[in-house]
PDB file of C-alpha atoms in Angstrom:
ATOM      1  CA  UNK U   1      -8.891 -48.414 -28.805  1.00 85.00           C
ATOM      2  CA  UNK U   2      -7.591 -45.255 -30.489  1.00 88.00           C
ATOM      3  CA  UNK U   3      -4.193 -46.853 -31.056  1.00 89.00           C
ATOM      4  CA  UNK U   4      -5.811 -49.828 -32.805  1.00 96.00           C
ATOM      5  CA  UNK U   5      -7.950 -47.665 -35.085  1.00 95.00           C
ATOM      6  CA  UNK U   6      -4.955 -45.482 -35.948  1.00 95.00           C
ATOM      7  CA  UNK U   7      -3.129 -48.436 -37.487  1.00 97.00           C
ATOM      8  CA  UNK U   8      -6.123 -50.501 -38.607  1.00 97.00           C
ATOM      9  CA  UNK U   9      -8.702 -47.959 -39.839  1.00 96.00           C
ATOM     10  CA  UNK U  10     -10.643 -50.397 -42.034  1.00 96.00           C
ATOM     11  CA  UNK U  11     -12.088 -52.611 -39.314  1.00 97.00           C
ATOM     12  CA  UNK U  12     -15.722 -53.686 -39.639  1.00 97.00           C
ATOM     13  CA  UNK U  13     -18.279 -52.619 -37.047  1.00 97.00           C
ATOM     14  CA  UNK U  14     -18.285 -56.170 -35.676  1.00 97.00           C
ATOM     15  CA  UNK U  15     -14.498 -56.100 -35.244  1.00 98.00           C
ATOM     16  CA  UNK U  16     -14.685 -52.720 -33.495  1.00 97.00           C
ATOM     17  CA  UNK U  17     -17.365 -54.032 -31.136  1.00 97.00           C
ATOM     18  CA  UNK U  18     -15.342 -57.166 -30.370  1.00 98.00           C
ATOM     19  CA  UNK U  19     -12.200 -55.160 -29.659  1.00 98.00           C
ATOM     20  CA  UNK U  20     -14.121 -52.670 -27.507  1.00 97.00           C
ATOM     21  CA  UNK U  21     -15.576 -55.562 -25.468  1.00 97.00           C
ATOM     22  CA  UNK U  22     -12.100 -56.713 -24.438  1.00 97.00           C
ATOM     23  CA  UNK U  23     -11.619 -53.907 -21.904  1.00 95.00           C
ATOM     24  CA  UNK U  24     -14.538 -54.767 -19.617  1.00 96.00           C
ATOM     25  CA  UNK U  25     -14.211 -58.547 -19.859  1.00 96.00           C
ATOM     26  CA  UNK U  26     -10.471 -58.507 -19.115  1.00 96.00           C
ATOM     27  CA  UNK U  27     -10.951 -56.088 -16.210  1.00 95.00           C
ATOM     28  CA  UNK U  28     -13.681 -58.292 -14.755  1.00 94.00           C
ATOM     29  CA  UNK U  29     -11.739 -61.543 -15.035  1.00 93.00           C
ATOM     30  CA  UNK U  30      -8.350 -60.079 -14.199  1.00 89.00           C
ATOM     31  CA  UNK U  31      -9.707 -59.057 -10.798  1.00 90.00           C
ATOM     32  CA  UNK U  32     -10.448 -62.757 -10.137  1.00 91.00           C
ATOM     33  CA  UNK U  33      -7.614 -64.498 -12.003  1.00 89.00           C
ATOM     34  CA  UNK U  34      -4.488 -62.504 -12.727  1.00 87.00           C
ATOM     35  CA  UNK U  35      -3.634 -63.039 -16.415  1.00 91.00           C
ATOM     36  CA  UNK U  36      -2.393 -59.478 -17.031  1.00 91.00           C
ATOM     37  CA  UNK U  37      -0.264 -57.574 -14.528  1.00 88.00           C
ATOM     38  CA  UNK U  38      -2.658 -55.459 -12.448  1.00 85.00           C
ATOM     39  CA  UNK U  39      -0.360 -52.478 -13.045  1.00 86.00           C
ATOM     40  CA  UNK U  40      -0.638 -53.065 -16.785  1.00 92.00           C
ATOM     41  CA  UNK U  41      -4.383 -53.514 -17.266  1.00 94.00           C
ATOM     42  CA  UNK U  42      -4.789 -49.824 -18.178  1.00 94.00           C
ATOM     43  CA  UNK U  43      -2.389 -50.464 -21.065  1.00 95.00           C
ATOM     44  CA  UNK U  44      -4.423 -53.406 -22.390  1.00 96.00           C
ATOM     45  CA  UNK U  45      -4.856 -52.055 -25.906  1.00 96.00           C
ATOM     46  CA  UNK U  46      -1.302 -50.844 -26.480  1.00 96.00           C
ATOM     47  CA  UNK U  47       0.762 -53.449 -24.628  1.00 96.00           C
ATOM     48  CA  UNK U  48      -1.347 -56.520 -25.392  1.00 97.00           C
ATOM     49  CA  UNK U  49      -3.844 -56.036 -28.226  1.00 98.00           C
ATOM     50  CA  UNK U  50      -1.769 -53.823 -30.528  1.00 98.00           C
ATOM     51  CA  UNK U  51       1.371 -55.818 -29.712  1.00 98.00           C
ATOM     52  CA  UNK U  52      -0.443 -58.976 -30.843  1.00 98.00           C
ATOM     53  CA  UNK U  53      -1.579 -57.269 -34.035  1.00 98.00           C
ATOM     54  CA  UNK U  54       2.008 -56.643 -35.122  1.00 98.00           C
ATOM     55  CA  UNK U  55       1.629 -60.113 -36.650  1.00 98.00           C
ATOM     56  CA  UNK U  56      -1.113 -58.698 -38.884  1.00 98.00           C
ATOM     57  CA  UNK U  57       1.433 -56.213 -40.243  1.00 98.00           C
ATOM     58  CA  UNK U  58       3.726 -59.066 -41.273  1.00 98.00           C
ATOM     59  CA  UNK U  59       1.064 -61.267 -42.850  1.00 98.00           C
ATOM     60  CA  UNK U  60      -2.607 -61.072 -43.725  1.00 97.00           C
ATOM     61  CA  UNK U  61      -3.816 -64.619 -43.161  1.00 98.00           C
ATOM     62  CA  UNK U  62      -5.934 -65.913 -46.032  1.00 98.00           C
ATOM     63  CA  UNK U  63      -9.385 -67.405 -45.378  1.00 98.00           C
ATOM     64  CA  UNK U  64      -9.092 -70.969 -44.125  1.00 98.00           C
ATOM     65  CA  UNK U  65      -5.613 -70.499 -42.624  1.00 98.00           C
ATOM     66  CA  UNK U  66      -5.095 -72.467 -39.396  1.00 98.00           C
ATOM     67  CA  UNK U  67      -3.090 -70.921 -36.550  1.00 98.00           C
ATOM     68  CA  UNK U  68      -1.960 -72.367 -33.211  1.00 98.00           C
ATOM     69  CA  UNK U  69      -1.281 -69.896 -30.391  1.00 98.00           C
ATOM     70  CA  UNK U  70       1.180 -71.768 -28.163  1.00 98.00           C
ATOM     71  CA  UNK U  71       1.280 -70.658 -24.516  1.00 97.00           C
ATOM     72  CA  UNK U  72      -1.494 -68.143 -25.061  1.00 97.00           C
ATOM     73  CA  UNK U  73      -1.604 -66.985 -21.436  1.00 95.00           C
ATOM     74  CA  UNK U  74      -4.519 -64.554 -21.273  1.00 95.00           C
ATOM     75  CA  UNK U  75      -5.264 -64.981 -24.981  1.00 97.00           C
ATOM     76  CA  UNK U  76      -2.441 -63.111 -26.696  1.00 97.00           C
ATOM     77  CA  UNK U  77      -1.729 -62.950 -29.550  1.00 98.00           C
ATOM     78  CA  UNK U  78      -4.540 -65.361 -30.472  1.00 98.00           C
ATOM     79  CA  UNK U  79      -7.686 -63.422 -29.548  1.00 98.00           C
ATOM     80  CA  UNK U  80      -6.778 -60.106 -31.245  1.00 98.00           C
ATOM     81  CA  UNK U  81      -5.690 -62.059 -34.337  1.00 98.00           C
ATOM     82  CA  UNK U  82      -8.934 -64.075 -34.349  1.00 98.00           C
ATOM     83  CA  UNK U  83     -10.853 -60.791 -34.316  1.00 98.00           C
ATOM     84  CA  UNK U  84      -8.702 -59.418 -37.126  1.00 98.00           C
ATOM     85  CA  UNK U  85      -8.992 -62.559 -39.305  1.00 98.00           C
ATOM     86  CA  UNK U  86     -12.535 -63.923 -38.846  1.00 98.00           C
ATOM     87  CA  UNK U  87     -12.190 -66.352 -41.768  1.00 98.00           C
ATOM     88  CA  UNK U  88      -9.077 -68.034 -40.322  1.00 98.00           C
ATOM     89  CA  UNK U  89      -9.211 -70.658 -37.563  1.00 98.00           C
ATOM     90  CA  UNK U  90      -7.367 -70.286 -34.274  1.00 98.00           C
ATOM     91  CA  UNK U  91      -6.517 -72.810 -31.569  1.00 98.00           C
ATOM     92  CA  UNK U  92      -5.196 -71.375 -28.299  1.00 98.00           C
ATOM     93  CA  UNK U  93      -3.432 -73.647 -25.818  1.00 98.00           C
ATOM     94  CA  UNK U  94      -1.790 -73.095 -22.440  1.00 97.00           C
ATOM     95  CA  UNK U  95      -0.707 -75.435 -19.666  1.00 96.00           C
ATOM     96  CA  UNK U  96      -2.443 -73.356 -16.970  1.00 96.00           C
ATOM     97  CA  UNK U  97      -6.125 -74.129 -16.575  1.00 96.00           C
ATOM     98  CA  UNK U  98      -7.035 -70.809 -14.926  1.00 96.00           C
ATOM     99  CA  UNK U  99      -5.694 -68.889 -17.903  1.00 96.00           C
ATOM    100  CA  UNK U 100      -7.687 -71.017 -20.343  1.00 97.00           C
ATOM    101  CA  UNK U 101     -10.797 -70.395 -18.211  1.00 97.00           C
ATOM    102  CA  UNK U 102     -10.328 -66.652 -18.740  1.00 96.00           C
ATOM    103  CA  UNK U 103      -9.613 -67.092 -22.456  1.00 97.00           C
ATOM    104  CA  UNK U 104     -12.812 -69.080 -22.930  1.00 97.00           C
ATOM    105  CA  UNK U 105     -14.803 -66.378 -21.132  1.00 96.00           C
ATOM    106  CA  UNK U 106     -13.266 -63.736 -23.416  1.00 97.00           C
ATOM    107  CA  UNK U 107     -14.126 -65.835 -26.485  1.00 98.00           C
ATOM    108  CA  UNK U 108     -17.709 -66.118 -25.224  1.00 97.00           C
ATOM    109  CA  UNK U 109     -18.024 -62.408 -24.404  1.00 96.00           C
ATOM    110  CA  UNK U 110     -16.741 -61.318 -27.809  1.00 97.00           C
ATOM    111  CA  UNK U 111     -18.791 -63.874 -29.748  1.00 97.00           C
ATOM    112  CA  UNK U 112     -15.775 -65.273 -31.574  1.00 98.00           C
ATOM    113  CA  UNK U 113     -16.726 -68.285 -33.680  1.00 97.00           C
ATOM    114  CA  UNK U 114     -13.300 -68.998 -35.203  1.00 98.00           C
ATOM    115  CA  UNK U 115     -11.390 -69.514 -31.983  1.00 97.00           C
ATOM    116  CA  UNK U 116     -11.200 -72.333 -29.422  1.00 98.00           C
ATOM    117  CA  UNK U 117      -9.031 -72.703 -26.344  1.00 98.00           C
ATOM    118  CA  UNK U 118      -7.882 -75.755 -24.414  1.00 98.00           C
ATOM    119  CA  UNK U 119      -5.619 -76.494 -21.466  1.00 98.00           C
ATOM    120  CA  UNK U 120      -2.701 -78.360 -22.989  1.00 97.00           C
ATOM    121  CA  UNK U 121       1.074 -78.244 -23.018  1.00 96.00           C
ATOM    122  CA  UNK U 122       2.791 -77.733 -26.343  1.00 96.00           C
ATOM    123  CA  UNK U 123       4.440 -81.152 -26.152  1.00 96.00           C
ATOM    124  CA  UNK U 124       1.006 -82.799 -26.166  1.00 98.00           C
ATOM    125  CA  UNK U 125      -0.393 -80.896 -29.159  1.00 98.00           C
ATOM    126  CA  UNK U 126      -0.435 -83.169 -32.214  1.00 97.00           C
ATOM    127  CA  UNK U 127      -2.454 -81.036 -34.631  1.00 98.00           C
ATOM    128  CA  UNK U 128      -1.022 -79.554 -37.831  1.00 98.00           C
ATOM    129  CA  UNK U 129      -1.310 -75.832 -38.551  1.00 98.00           C
ATOM    130  CA  UNK U 130      -0.190 -73.363 -41.193  1.00 98.00           C
ATOM    131  CA  UNK U 131       1.378 -71.118 -38.561  1.00 98.00           C
ATOM    132  CA  UNK U 132       2.293 -71.249 -34.893  1.00 98.00           C
ATOM    133  CA  UNK U 133       2.290 -67.895 -33.086  1.00 98.00           C
ATOM    134  CA  UNK U 134       3.556 -67.093 -29.608  1.00 98.00           C
ATOM    135  CA  UNK U 135       4.442 -64.209 -27.351  1.00 96.00           C
ATOM    136  CA  UNK U 136       7.540 -64.485 -25.153  1.00 83.00           C
ATOM    137  CA  UNK U 137       6.886 -68.142 -24.283  1.00 86.00           C
ATOM    138  CA  UNK U 138      10.416 -69.599 -24.393  1.00 91.00           C
ATOM    139  CA  UNK U 139      13.752 -69.191 -26.126  1.00 93.00           C
ATOM    140  CA  UNK U 140      13.618 -69.509 -29.895  1.00 95.00           C
ATOM    141  CA  UNK U 141      15.652 -72.772 -30.266  1.00 95.00           C
ATOM    142  CA  UNK U 142      13.408 -74.593 -27.784  1.00 96.00           C
ATOM    143  CA  UNK U 143      10.310 -73.134 -29.410  1.00 96.00           C
ATOM    144  CA  UNK U 144      11.372 -74.195 -32.916  1.00 97.00           C
ATOM    145  CA  UNK U 145      12.090 -77.745 -31.733  1.00 96.00           C
ATOM    146  CA  UNK U 146       8.724 -77.917 -30.004  1.00 97.00           C
ATOM    147  CA  UNK U 147       6.544 -76.685 -32.873  1.00 97.00           C
ATOM    148  CA  UNK U 148       8.232 -78.291 -35.897  1.00 97.00           C
ATOM    149  CA  UNK U 149       5.902 -81.264 -35.545  1.00 98.00           C
ATOM    150  CA  UNK U 150       2.862 -78.967 -35.766  1.00 98.00           C
ATOM    151  CA  UNK U 151       3.587 -77.200 -39.073  1.00 98.00           C
ATOM    152  CA  UNK U 152       1.489 -78.345 -42.026  1.00 98.00           C
ATOM    153  CA  UNK U 153       3.199 -79.091 -45.321  1.00 97.00           C
ATOM    154  CA  UNK U 154       0.302 -77.668 -47.336  1.00 97.00           C
ATOM    155  CA  UNK U 155       0.963 -74.027 -48.262  1.00 98.00           C
ATOM    156  CA  UNK U 156      -1.667 -71.347 -48.836  1.00 97.00           C
ATOM    157  CA  UNK U 157      -0.345 -67.928 -47.793  1.00 98.00           C
ATOM    158  CA  UNK U 158       2.014 -65.294 -49.141  1.00 96.00           C
ATOM    159  CA  UNK U 159       4.625 -66.441 -46.595  1.00 97.00           C
ATOM    160  CA  UNK U 160       5.666 -70.096 -46.252  1.00 98.00           C
ATOM    161  CA  UNK U 161       4.226 -71.855 -43.203  1.00 98.00           C
ATOM    162  CA  UNK U 162       6.198 -71.460 -40.011  1.00 98.00           C
ATOM    163  CA  UNK U 163       6.616 -69.856 -36.604  1.00 98.00           C
ATOM    164  CA  UNK U 164       5.855 -66.198 -35.845  1.00 98.00           C
ATOM    165  CA  UNK U 165       6.767 -64.986 -32.376  1.00 97.00           C
ATOM    166  CA  UNK U 166       6.837 -61.707 -30.490  1.00 98.00           C
ATOM    167  CA  UNK U 167       9.881 -61.045 -28.321  1.00 96.00           C
ATOM    168  CA  UNK U 168      11.432 -58.127 -26.452  1.00 92.00           C
ATOM    169  CA  UNK U 169      14.944 -57.265 -25.368  1.00 89.00           C
ATOM    170  CA  UNK U 170      18.213 -58.708 -26.655  1.00 91.00           C
ATOM    171  CA  UNK U 171      17.416 -61.633 -28.965  1.00 93.00           C
ATOM    172  CA  UNK U 172      20.711 -61.928 -30.866  1.00 92.00           C
ATOM    173  CA  UNK U 173      21.905 -65.134 -29.188  1.00 93.00           C
ATOM    174  CA  UNK U 174      18.687 -67.074 -29.624  1.00 93.00           C
ATOM    175  CA  UNK U 175      18.225 -65.974 -33.241  1.00 95.00           C
ATOM    176  CA  UNK U 176      21.819 -66.799 -34.222  1.00 94.00           C
ATOM    177  CA  UNK U 177      21.189 -70.511 -35.060  1.00 94.00           C
ATOM    178  CA  UNK U 178      18.502 -69.391 -37.523  1.00 93.00           C
ATOM    179  CA  UNK U 179      20.170 -66.269 -38.924  1.00 88.00           C
ATOM    180  CA  UNK U 180      20.097 -67.634 -42.490  1.00 94.00           C
ATOM    181  CA  UNK U 181      16.337 -68.226 -42.498  1.00 95.00           C
ATOM    182  CA  UNK U 182      14.820 -66.102 -39.708  1.00 95.00           C
ATOM    183  CA  UNK U 183      13.391 -62.671 -40.438  1.00 96.00           C
ATOM    184  CA  UNK U 184      13.574 -60.239 -37.517  1.00 96.00           C
ATOM    185  CA  UNK U 185      11.502 -57.063 -37.777  1.00 97.00           C
ATOM    186  CA  UNK U 186      11.516 -54.312 -35.140  1.00 97.00           C
ATOM    187  CA  UNK U 187       7.883 -53.619 -34.269  1.00 98.00           C
ATOM    188  CA  UNK U 188       8.792 -49.923 -34.191  1.00 98.00           C
ATOM    189  CA  UNK U 189       8.866 -50.190 -38.003  1.00 98.00           C
ATOM    190  CA  UNK U 190       5.075 -50.336 -37.795  1.00 98.00           C
ATOM    191  CA  UNK U 191       4.043 -48.797 -34.476  1.00 98.00           C
ATOM    192  CA  UNK U 192       5.409 -45.442 -33.245  1.00 97.00           C
ATOM    193  CA  UNK U 193       4.616 -45.805 -29.522  1.00 97.00           C
ATOM    194  CA  UNK U 194       7.733 -45.787 -27.295  1.00 97.00           C
ATOM    195  CA  UNK U 195       6.786 -49.076 -25.646  1.00 96.00           C
ATOM    196  CA  UNK U 196       7.594 -50.909 -28.882  1.00 97.00           C
ATOM    197  CA  UNK U 197      11.165 -49.556 -29.103  1.00 96.00           C
ATOM    198  CA  UNK U 198      12.789 -52.846 -27.992  1.00 96.00           C
ATOM    199  CA  UNK U 199      10.112 -55.247 -29.264  1.00 97.00           C
ATOM    200  CA  UNK U 200      10.674 -57.540 -32.244  1.00 97.00           C
ATOM    201  CA  UNK U 201       8.726 -59.914 -34.427  1.00 98.00           C
ATOM    202  CA  UNK U 202      10.581 -63.080 -35.482  1.00 97.00           C
ATOM    203  CA  UNK U 203       9.433 -65.213 -38.400  1.00 98.00           C
ATOM    204  CA  UNK U 204      11.027 -68.620 -39.004  1.00 98.00           C
ATOM    205  CA  UNK U 205       9.768 -70.612 -42.017  1.00 98.00           C
ATOM    206  CA  UNK U 206       9.460 -74.298 -41.109  1.00 96.00           C
TER     207      UNK U 206
END
């Protein structure tokens, strides 16, 4: 939690309580259904929660903004973002039912009212959203093709609607087709922890 409060010192008491609740609920459910590497559960806040909140450094979603978390896995980046932006609406989807079971239990345990999760593949999602977010789901060209249909034409934020994804490692090849429109930001620009040294945030307006 300290890492979160270092970068986001103005959280409300409710937000702090919701973030603090993540540790016990993820530990409980991860022992039954493995959604986070068992070796990595002790790094929940840095490697998963803070990583997800890099998106909050790029954009502060305005009230009423709709966001689809595609391939949410254990609920990242959607759940930390839903805590951070209680007046925005989040839909979390994943093709694996067990993962969505865990996500729904986390939503229940944290009392999130602006977040709903459903087992569904991205190809089947027909809803329109201001932004699609994802974390290391697939290569960027495939991801852009998949989510273009889901981006709303109605604008309401400081950034044009589009795709925001979190990726690590060498991303040059997959970003190349979008080099004229994509914005790539090293997460180390915002967060000093060593783990973020090779992590990037990619924004593609659609």
